[in-house]
mmCIF file of C-alpha atoms in Angstrom:
data_model
loop_
_atom_site.group_PDB
_atom_site.id
_atom_site.type_symbol
_atom_site.label_atom_id
_atom_site.label_comp_id
_atom_site.label_asym_id
_atom_site.label_seq_id
_atom_site.Cartn_x
_atom_site.Cartn_y
_atom_site.Cartn_z
ATOM 1 C CA MET A 25 -78.411 159.443 -68.874
ATOM 2 C CA THR A 26 -76.310 157.354 -71.221
ATOM 3 C CA VAL A 27 -73.843 155.030 -69.536
ATOM 4 C CA VAL A 28 -70.559 154.729 -71.453
ATOM 5 C CA PRO A 29 -69.057 151.220 -71.134
ATOM 6 C CA MET A 30 -65.492 150.646 -70.181
ATOM 7 C CA ALA A 31 -63.432 148.909 -72.856
ATOM 8 C CA PRO A 32 -60.876 146.392 -71.559
ATOM 9 C CA GLU A 33 -58.319 145.267 -74.143
ATOM 10 C CA ILE A 34 -57.134 141.678 -73.790
ATOM 11 C CA ILE A 35 -53.885 140.752 -75.562
ATOM 12 C CA TRP A 36 -52.415 137.215 -75.712
ATOM 13 C CA PHE A 37 -48.888 137.168 -77.118
ATOM 14 C CA ASN A 38 -45.623 135.296 -77.476
ATOM 15 C CA PRO A 39 -43.273 137.132 -75.078
ATOM 16 C CA SER A 40 -39.616 137.975 -75.657
ATOM 17 C CA GLU A 41 -37.004 136.497 -73.375
ATOM 18 C CA PRO A 42 -36.293 139.801 -71.623
ATOM 19 C CA TYR A 43 -40.015 140.146 -70.894
ATOM 20 C CA VAL A 44 -40.252 136.602 -69.483
ATOM 21 C CA ASP A 45 -37.229 137.305 -67.230
ATOM 22 C CA ASP A 46 -38.746 140.542 -65.878
ATOM 23 C CA PRO A 47 -42.261 141.641 -67.002
ATOM 24 C CA THR A 48 -42.367 144.508 -64.490
ATOM 25 C CA GLU A 49 -40.013 146.757 -66.512
ATOM 26 C CA THR A 50 -42.287 146.645 -69.520
ATOM 27 C CA ILE A 51 -45.412 147.093 -67.389
ATOM 28 C CA GLU A 52 -43.856 150.074 -65.653
ATOM 29 C CA LEU A 53 -43.098 151.727 -69.015
ATOM 30 C CA MET A 54 -46.672 151.023 -70.270
ATOM 31 C CA ALA A 55 -48.198 152.490 -67.120
ATOM 32 C CA LYS A 56 -45.959 155.581 -67.068
ATOM 33 C CA SER A 57 -46.500 156.429 -70.765
ATOM 34 C CA SER A 58 -50.283 155.969 -70.597
ATOM 35 C CA SER A 59 -50.870 157.824 -67.276
ATOM 36 C CA ASN A 60 -53.966 160.032 -67.495
ATOM 37 C CA ARG A 61 -54.628 158.762 -71.042
ATOM 38 C CA GLY A 62 -57.425 156.332 -70.309
ATOM 39 C CA PRO A 63 -56.283 153.109 -68.656
ATOM 40 C CA LEU A 64 -57.839 152.434 -65.264
ATOM 41 C CA GLY A 65 -55.431 149.602 -64.728
ATOM 42 C CA ILE A 66 -52.871 147.345 -66.408
ATOM 43 C CA TYR A 67 -52.854 143.625 -65.516
ATOM 44 C CA TYR A 68 -50.429 140.942 -66.656
ATOM 45 C CA GLY A 69 -49.814 137.221 -66.426
ATOM 46 C CA PHE A 70 -49.105 134.046 -68.340
ATOM 47 C CA ASP A 71 -51.416 131.373 -69.730
ATOM 48 C CA GLU A 72 -51.859 128.637 -67.070
ATOM 49 C CA GLN A 73 -52.098 125.957 -69.733
ATOM 50 C CA ASP A 74 -49.261 127.324 -71.868
ATOM 51 C CA PRO A 75 -46.795 129.377 -69.810
ATOM 52 C CA SER A 76 -44.967 130.427 -72.980
ATOM 53 C CA THR A 77 -47.901 132.692 -73.754
ATOM 54 C CA GLY A 78 -48.274 136.017 -72.008
ATOM 55 C CA VAL A 79 -51.378 138.103 -71.465
ATOM 56 C CA TRP A 80 -52.162 141.750 -70.789
ATOM 57 C CA VAL A 81 -55.491 143.198 -69.716
ATOM 58 C CA ILE A 82 -55.505 146.950 -70.278
ATOM 59 C CA ALA A 83 -58.653 148.379 -68.657
ATOM 60 C CA TRP A 84 -59.371 151.426 -70.851
ATOM 61 C CA LYS A 85 -61.952 153.841 -69.416
ATOM 62 C CA ASN A 86 -63.844 153.773 -72.749
ATOM 63 C CA VAL A 87 -63.202 153.252 -76.438
ATOM 64 C CA ALA A 88 -63.124 156.975 -77.215
ATOM 65 C CA MET A 89 -60.265 157.596 -74.787
ATOM 66 C CA HIS A 90 -58.334 154.618 -76.131
ATOM 67 C CA LYS A 91 -58.693 155.840 -79.739
ATOM 68 C CA SER A 92 -57.769 159.385 -78.704
ATOM 69 C CA PHE A 93 -54.552 158.161 -77.067
ATOM 70 C CA MET A 94 -53.666 156.074 -80.139
ATOM 71 C CA ALA A 95 -53.897 159.249 -82.211
ATOM 72 C CA HIS A 96 -51.741 161.275 -79.800
ATOM 73 C CA GLU A 97 -48.039 161.847 -80.487
ATOM 74 C CA THR A 98 -47.074 160.286 -77.160
ATOM 75 C CA TYR A 99 -48.632 156.936 -78.060
ATOM 76 C CA VAL A 100 -45.311 155.848 -79.494
ATOM 77 C CA ASP A 101 -43.884 155.818 -75.952
ATOM 78 C CA PHE A 102 -46.558 153.292 -75.017
ATOM 79 C CA ALA A 103 -46.351 151.248 -78.209
ATOM 80 C CA LEU A 104 -42.586 150.817 -78.255
ATOM 81 C CA PRO A 105 -42.174 148.736 -75.056
ATOM 82 C CA VAL A 106 -45.272 146.759 -76.058
ATOM 83 C CA MET A 107 -43.728 145.845 -79.415
ATOM 84 C CA GLU A 108 -40.375 145.029 -77.819
ATOM 85 C CA ALA A 109 -42.040 142.627 -75.381
ATOM 86 C CA MET A 110 -43.883 140.746 -78.131
ATOM 87 C CA ILE A 111 -42.674 138.310 -80.771
ATOM 88 C CA GLY A 112 -45.180 138.708 -83.567
ATOM 89 C CA SER A 113 -48.441 140.612 -83.472
ATOM 90 C CA GLY A 114 -50.338 138.918 -80.678
ATOM 91 C CA GLU A 115 -54.083 138.218 -80.424
ATOM 92 C CA MET A 116 -56.073 141.267 -79.326
ATOM 93 C CA THR A 117 -59.742 141.574 -78.360
ATOM 94 C CA GLN A 118 -61.424 144.650 -76.933
ATOM 95 C CA ILE A 119 -64.753 144.247 -75.169
ATOM 96 C CA LEU A 120 -67.506 146.546 -73.854
ATOM 97 C CA LEU A 121 -68.464 146.173 -70.166
ATOM 98 C CA PHE A 122 -71.021 148.111 -68.145
ATOM 99 C CA HIS A 123 -70.422 146.456 -64.732
ATOM 100 C CA HIS A 124 -67.018 147.728 -63.520
ATOM 101 C CA HIS A 125 -67.175 146.007 -60.127
ATOM 102 C CA ALA A 126 -67.885 142.597 -61.608
ATOM 103 C CA PHE A 127 -64.967 142.994 -63.982
ATOM 104 C CA LEU A 128 -62.679 144.133 -61.118
ATOM 105 C CA LYS A 129 -63.549 141.115 -59.007
ATOM 106 C CA ALA A 130 -62.973 138.711 -61.931
ATOM 107 C CA ILE A 131 -59.533 140.001 -62.824
ATOM 108 C CA SER A 132 -58.451 140.304 -59.154
ATOM 109 C CA SER A 133 -59.353 136.708 -58.276
ATOM 110 C CA PRO A 134 -56.673 134.053 -57.695
ATOM 111 C CA ILE A 135 -57.613 132.521 -61.086
ATOM 112 C CA THR A 136 -59.157 134.394 -63.980
ATOM 113 C CA GLN A 137 -60.887 132.426 -66.686
ATOM 114 C CA PHE A 138 -61.342 133.946 -70.134
ATOM 115 C CA VAL A 139 -64.169 132.614 -72.285
ATOM 116 C CA TYR A 140 -64.400 133.506 -76.010
ATOM 117 C CA ILE A 141 -67.660 132.592 -77.718
ATOM 118 C CA ALA A 142 -67.753 132.906 -81.506
ATOM 119 C CA LEU A 143 -71.273 132.434 -82.896
ATOM 120 C CA ARG A 144 -71.783 130.233 -85.901
ATOM 121 C CA PRO A 145 -73.595 131.663 -88.956
ATOM 122 C CA HIS A 146 -77.389 132.090 -88.637
ATOM 123 C CA HIS A 147 -77.296 132.439 -84.827
ATOM 124 C CA ASN A 148 -78.144 135.763 -83.145
ATOM 125 C CA ARG A 149 -76.107 137.236 -80.338
ATOM 126 C CA ASP A 150 -78.895 139.381 -78.849
ATOM 127 C CA TYR A 151 -81.777 136.904 -78.990
ATOM 128 C CA GLU A 152 -80.084 133.554 -78.576
ATOM 129 C CA LEU A 153 -76.732 134.006 -76.788
ATOM 130 C CA GLU A 154 -77.342 136.856 -74.320
ATOM 131 C CA PRO A 155 -80.244 135.122 -72.517
ATOM 132 C CA LEU A 156 -77.978 132.089 -71.981
ATOM 133 C CA ILE A 157 -75.167 134.329 -70.722
ATOM 134 C CA GLN A 158 -77.542 135.926 -68.254
ATOM 135 C CA LYS A 159 -78.634 132.495 -67.052
ATOM 136 C CA LEU A 160 -75.009 131.397 -66.734
ATOM 137 C CA GLN A 161 -74.120 134.518 -64.711
ATOM 138 C CA SER A 162 -77.000 133.812 -62.331
ATOM 139 C CA GLN A 163 -75.848 130.212 -61.918
ATOM 140 C CA LEU A 164 -72.176 131.207 -61.433
ATOM 141 C CA SER A 165 -73.137 133.590 -58.616
ATOM 142 C CA LEU A 166 -74.267 130.529 -56.636
ATOM 143 C CA GLN A 167 -71.181 128.390 -57.288
ATOM 144 C CA SER A 168 -68.742 127.772 -54.461
ATOM 145 C CA GLY A 169 -65.414 129.455 -55.204
ATOM 146 C CA CYS A 170 -66.720 131.702 -57.982
ATOM 147 C CA TYR A 171 -66.059 135.351 -57.123
ATOM 148 C CA SER A 172 -67.594 137.092 -60.139
ATOM 149 C CA SER A 173 -68.259 136.956 -63.854
ATOM 150 C CA SER A 174 -68.259 139.796 -66.354
ATOM 151 C CA TRP A 175 -69.428 139.489 -69.930
ATOM 152 C CA GLY A 176 -69.550 141.786 -72.954
ATOM 153 C CA PRO A 177 -69.511 141.956 -76.742
ATOM 154 C CA SER A 178 -66.295 142.240 -78.787
ATOM 155 C CA VAL A 179 -65.618 145.633 -80.348
ATOM 156 C CA GLU A 180 -63.928 144.084 -83.386
ATOM 157 C CA HIS A 181 -66.138 141.057 -84.035
ATOM 158 C CA ASP A 182 -69.945 141.231 -84.154
ATOM 159 C CA ASP A 183 -70.211 137.500 -83.715
ATOM 160 C CA MET A 184 -68.123 137.253 -80.529
ATOM 161 C CA TYR A 185 -68.930 137.516 -76.855
ATOM 162 C CA VAL A 186 -66.248 137.431 -74.140
ATOM 163 C CA GLY A 187 -66.476 136.519 -70.490
ATOM 164 C CA LEU A 188 -64.075 136.879 -67.587
ATOM 165 C CA ILE A 189 -64.767 134.688 -64.565
ATOM 166 C CA GLY A 190 -62.935 134.898 -61.230
ATOM 167 C CA TRP A 191 -62.284 131.651 -59.356
ATOM 168 C CA ARG A 192 -60.706 130.671 -56.063
ATOM 169 C CA SER A 193 -59.131 127.657 -57.785
ATOM 170 C CA ARG A 194 -59.186 125.493 -60.893
ATOM 171 C CA SER A 195 -60.855 122.738 -58.856
ATOM 172 C CA ASP A 196 -63.752 125.068 -58.074
ATOM 173 C CA HIS A 197 -64.106 125.711 -61.826
ATOM 174 C CA ASP A 198 -63.985 121.981 -62.612
ATOM 175 C CA CYS A 199 -66.681 121.183 -60.047
ATOM 176 C CA ALA A 200 -68.954 123.885 -61.505
ATOM 177 C CA VAL A 201 -68.639 122.884 -65.153
ATOM 178 C CA ASN A 202 -69.196 119.284 -64.325
ATOM 179 C CA GLY A 203 -72.190 120.134 -62.131
ATOM 180 C CA GLU A 204 -74.957 122.754 -62.090
ATOM 181 C CA ILE A 205 -73.775 124.886 -65.024
ATOM 182 C CA ALA A 206 -73.062 121.963 -67.382
ATOM 183 C CA ALA A 207 -76.380 122.115 -69.228
ATOM 184 C CA THR A 208 -76.107 125.898 -69.818
ATOM 185 C CA VAL A 209 -72.572 125.571 -71.091
ATOM 186 C CA SER A 210 -73.682 122.803 -73.439
ATOM 187 C CA HIS A 211 -76.449 125.008 -74.876
ATOM 188 C CA ILE A 212 -73.945 127.814 -75.443
ATOM 189 C CA ARG A 213 -71.624 125.423 -77.303
ATOM 190 C CA GLU A 214 -74.548 124.554 -79.604
ATOM 191 C CA LEU A 215 -74.537 128.182 -80.783
ATOM 192 C CA GLY A 216 -70.836 128.576 -81.521
ATOM 193 C CA SER A 217 -67.255 127.706 -80.793
ATOM 194 C CA VAL A 218 -65.948 128.282 -77.291
ATOM 195 C CA GLU A 219 -62.294 128.946 -76.422
ATOM 196 C CA VAL A 220 -61.195 128.980 -72.737
ATOM 197 C CA LYS A 221 -57.984 130.261 -71.143
ATOM 198 C CA PHE A 222 -56.863 130.637 -67.537
ATOM 199 C CA THR A 223 -54.322 132.922 -65.922
ATOM 200 C CA ARG A 224 -53.209 134.437 -62.587
ATOM 201 C CA LEU A 225 -53.169 138.150 -63.147
ATOM 202 C CA GLN A 226 -51.080 140.736 -61.329
ATOM 203 C CA ALA A 227 -51.903 144.425 -61.281
ATOM 204 C CA HIS A 228 -49.498 147.284 -61.775
ATOM 205 C CA PRO A 229 -49.270 149.065 -58.397
ATOM 206 C CA THR A 230 -50.817 152.271 -59.744
ATOM 207 C CA SER A 231 -53.857 150.546 -61.174
ATOM 208 C CA MET A 232 -57.055 152.315 -60.064
ATOM 209 C CA LEU A 233 -58.969 149.056 -60.209
ATOM 210 C CA GLN A 234 -57.738 146.767 -57.406
ATOM 211 C CA THR A 235 -59.166 144.739 -54.635
ATOM 212 C CA ASN A 236 -58.076 142.293 -51.993
ATOM 213 C CA TYR A 237 -59.658 138.868 -51.686
ATOM 214 C CA SER A 238 -58.086 137.784 -48.399
ATOM 215 C CA SER A 239 -61.228 138.788 -46.523
ATOM 216 C CA VAL A 240 -63.901 137.945 -49.104
ATOM 217 C CA PRO A 241 -66.209 135.116 -47.965
ATOM 218 C CA ILE A 242 -66.672 132.137 -50.267
ATOM 219 C CA MET A 243 -70.244 131.102 -50.917
#
């Protein structure tokens, strides 16, 4: 049986003043207009290092449903509030993920880290990068304060891999990258450029993908 990956869409953007004042109005319109059209959840926040930058994570059930909705006449009702909330076009990346639960835990954590790895020419994603990602995932699962990590290839860019890592705090992240995972991260950086962002995501109340970390034990 073929497993169809989910296809979260990550959008970083320059938000309009009305959106900054009240993001929930836009999120409500996005959720209402896309109901039963493919999103399993809509998550929103601001860049921890640059609060003037907003972020959306739209957890599409799969690429086919996303494309089908984009071709439907009602898509304009979804696109209009999105465009009104953004100044400029934004930076969009869609990724393919097979492990829904790991993704859910990462985006529901107190801090979500986004890692964008763009391979340099003459390096191979399948044979060079993915084994290192698997090693990093294994190491992260043992780190204090790391809830989960979820990784997948970009839909738009063959040379890009994207990771979402859920942390209890930034200090837990800092301890990990300066400790046991440092060597693996260094090897990944040898293969390509690495961009890192952090945010505190909130879920729209109707999101099907939600969890509560108040009772989750820390390793």
